[in-house]
CSV table of C-alpha atoms in Angstrom, one decimal:
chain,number,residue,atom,x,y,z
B,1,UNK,CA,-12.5,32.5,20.3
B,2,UNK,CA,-13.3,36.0,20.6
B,3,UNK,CA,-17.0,36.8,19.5
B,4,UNK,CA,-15.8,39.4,17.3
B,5,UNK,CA,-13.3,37.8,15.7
B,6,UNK,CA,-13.6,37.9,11.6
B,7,UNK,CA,-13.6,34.7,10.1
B,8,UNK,CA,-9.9,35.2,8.3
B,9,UNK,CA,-8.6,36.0,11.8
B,10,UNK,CA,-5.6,33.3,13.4
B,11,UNK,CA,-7.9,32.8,16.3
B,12,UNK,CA,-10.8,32.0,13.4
B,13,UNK,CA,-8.9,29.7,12.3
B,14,UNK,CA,-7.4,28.3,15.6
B,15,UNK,CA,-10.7,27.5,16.5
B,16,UNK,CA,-11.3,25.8,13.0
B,17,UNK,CA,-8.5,23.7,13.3
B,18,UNK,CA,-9.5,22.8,17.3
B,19,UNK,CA,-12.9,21.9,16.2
B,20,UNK,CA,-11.6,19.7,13.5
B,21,UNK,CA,-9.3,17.9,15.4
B,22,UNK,CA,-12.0,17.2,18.3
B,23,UNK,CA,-14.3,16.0,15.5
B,24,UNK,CA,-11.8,13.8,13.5
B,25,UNK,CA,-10.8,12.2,17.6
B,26,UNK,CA,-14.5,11.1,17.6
B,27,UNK,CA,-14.6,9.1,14.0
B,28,UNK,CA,-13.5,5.0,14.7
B,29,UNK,CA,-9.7,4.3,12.7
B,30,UNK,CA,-12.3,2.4,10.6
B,31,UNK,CA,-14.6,4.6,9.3
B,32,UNK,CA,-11.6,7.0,8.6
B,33,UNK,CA,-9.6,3.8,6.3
B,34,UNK,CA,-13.1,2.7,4.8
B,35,UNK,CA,-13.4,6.9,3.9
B,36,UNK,CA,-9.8,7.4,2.3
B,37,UNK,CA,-10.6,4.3,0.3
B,38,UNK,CA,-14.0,5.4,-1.0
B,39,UNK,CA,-12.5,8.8,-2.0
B,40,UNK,CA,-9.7,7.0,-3.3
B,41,UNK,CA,-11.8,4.7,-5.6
B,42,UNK,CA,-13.8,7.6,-6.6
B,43,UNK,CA,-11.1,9.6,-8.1
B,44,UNK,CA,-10.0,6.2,-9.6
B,45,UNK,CA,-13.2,6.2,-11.5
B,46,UNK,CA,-12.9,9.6,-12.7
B,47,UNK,CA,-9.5,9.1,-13.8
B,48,UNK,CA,-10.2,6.2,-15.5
B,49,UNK,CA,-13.4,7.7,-17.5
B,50,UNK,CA,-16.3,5.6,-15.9
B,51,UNK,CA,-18.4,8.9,-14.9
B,52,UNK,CA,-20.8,10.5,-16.2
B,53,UNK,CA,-18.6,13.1,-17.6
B,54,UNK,CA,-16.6,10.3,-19.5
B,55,UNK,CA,-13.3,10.7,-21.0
B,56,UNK,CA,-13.3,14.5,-20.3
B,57,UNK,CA,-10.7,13.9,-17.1
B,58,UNK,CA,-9.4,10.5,-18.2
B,59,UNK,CA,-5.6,10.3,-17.4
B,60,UNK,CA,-4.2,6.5,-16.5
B,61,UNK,CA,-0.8,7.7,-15.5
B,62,UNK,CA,-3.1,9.2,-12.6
B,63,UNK,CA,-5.3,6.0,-12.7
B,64,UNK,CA,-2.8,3.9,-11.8
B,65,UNK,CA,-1.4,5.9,-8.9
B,66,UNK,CA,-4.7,5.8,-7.6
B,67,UNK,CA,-5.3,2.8,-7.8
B,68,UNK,CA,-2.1,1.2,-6.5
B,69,UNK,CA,-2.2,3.5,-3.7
B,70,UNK,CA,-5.9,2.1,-3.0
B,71,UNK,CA,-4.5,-1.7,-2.8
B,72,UNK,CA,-1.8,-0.9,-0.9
B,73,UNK,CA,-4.0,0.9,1.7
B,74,UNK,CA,-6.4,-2.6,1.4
B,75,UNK,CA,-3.7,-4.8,1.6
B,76,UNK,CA,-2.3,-2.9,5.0
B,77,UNK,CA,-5.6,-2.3,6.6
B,78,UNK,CA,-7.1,-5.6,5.7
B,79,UNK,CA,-7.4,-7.3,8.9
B,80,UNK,CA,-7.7,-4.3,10.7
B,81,UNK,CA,-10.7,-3.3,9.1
B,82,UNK,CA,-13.0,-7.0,9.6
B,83,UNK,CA,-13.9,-8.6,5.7
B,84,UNK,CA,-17.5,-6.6,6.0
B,85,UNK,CA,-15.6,-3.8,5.5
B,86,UNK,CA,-13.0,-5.1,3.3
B,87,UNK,CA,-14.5,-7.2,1.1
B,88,UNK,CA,-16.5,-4.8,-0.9
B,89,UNK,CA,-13.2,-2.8,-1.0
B,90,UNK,CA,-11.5,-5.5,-2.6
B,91,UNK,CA,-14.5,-6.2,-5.0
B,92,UNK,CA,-14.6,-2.1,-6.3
B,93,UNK,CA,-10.2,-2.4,-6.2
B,94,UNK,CA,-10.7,-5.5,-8.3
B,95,UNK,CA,-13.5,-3.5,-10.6
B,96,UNK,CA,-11.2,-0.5,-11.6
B,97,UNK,CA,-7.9,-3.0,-12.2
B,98,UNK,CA,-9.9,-4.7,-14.5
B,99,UNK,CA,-11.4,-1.3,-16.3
B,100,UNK,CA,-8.0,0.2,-16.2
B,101,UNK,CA,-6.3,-3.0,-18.2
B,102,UNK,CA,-9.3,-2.6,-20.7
B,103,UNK,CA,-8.7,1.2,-20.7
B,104,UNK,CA,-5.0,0.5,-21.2
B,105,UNK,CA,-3.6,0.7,-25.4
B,106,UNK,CA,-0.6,-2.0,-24.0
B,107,UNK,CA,-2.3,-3.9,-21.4
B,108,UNK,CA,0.5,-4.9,-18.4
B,109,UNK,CA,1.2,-8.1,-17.7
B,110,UNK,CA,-0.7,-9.8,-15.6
B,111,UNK,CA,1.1,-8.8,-12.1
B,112,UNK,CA,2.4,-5.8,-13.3
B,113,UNK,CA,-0.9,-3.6,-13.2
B,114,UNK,CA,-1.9,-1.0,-10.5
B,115,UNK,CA,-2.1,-2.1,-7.2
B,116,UNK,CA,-1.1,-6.1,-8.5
B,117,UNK,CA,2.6,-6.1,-6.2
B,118,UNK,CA,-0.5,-6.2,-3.6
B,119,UNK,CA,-3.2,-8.0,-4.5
B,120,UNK,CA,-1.9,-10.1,-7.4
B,121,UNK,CA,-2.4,-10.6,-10.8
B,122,UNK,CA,-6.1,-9.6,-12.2
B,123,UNK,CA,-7.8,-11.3,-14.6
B,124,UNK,CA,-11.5,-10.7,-16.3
């Protein structure tokens, strides 16, 4: 990368992209899994209201997605990951299947919720 190259340039961002992908080579496939779920249970929450900002950006068709992509990524990475990782996974994907179902008008029957063809039905 040329020293005067302005930051919108292709070789800007060539470098970007070279820098990323030498950083992202470093990270363990763990820490990278254990990530995608965090963010993934994060946006759960919000979706589901259970921030601070409350129902502002509550949306359960969204909720759901979230959350069923969240146990399928569990249920594939689960031994992969070791159960120190995992287990609080599955405790937090176990939290929001429960808060969606009591967030729910018409609850699903139990086996049918988010992320349930994975982990099973979820009961309080």
């Amino acid at each position: 990368m040329s020293e005067t190259s302005p930051a919108g340039s292709p070789d800007h961002a060539s470098a970007d992209f070279d820098e990323m992908t030498r950083d992202i080579a470093e990270v363990p496939a763990v820490e990278v899994i254990v990530t995608v779920a965090v963010n993934l249970m994060s946006a759960a929450a919000v979706k589901l209201g259970l921030t601070e900002e409350g129902d502002t950006y509550k949306d359960l068709d969204e909720a759901r997605k979230l959350v069923t992509a969240l146990a399928g990524l569990l249920d594939a990475s689960a031994t992969e990951i070791s159960s120190f990782h995992a287990a609080p996974l599955r405790d937090g994907l176990k939290s929001l299947q429960l808060a969606f179902r009591e967030a729910s008008i018409v609850p699903d029957e139990p086996g049918q919720g988010p992320g349930e063809k994975y982990t099973g039905p979820v009961y309080g």
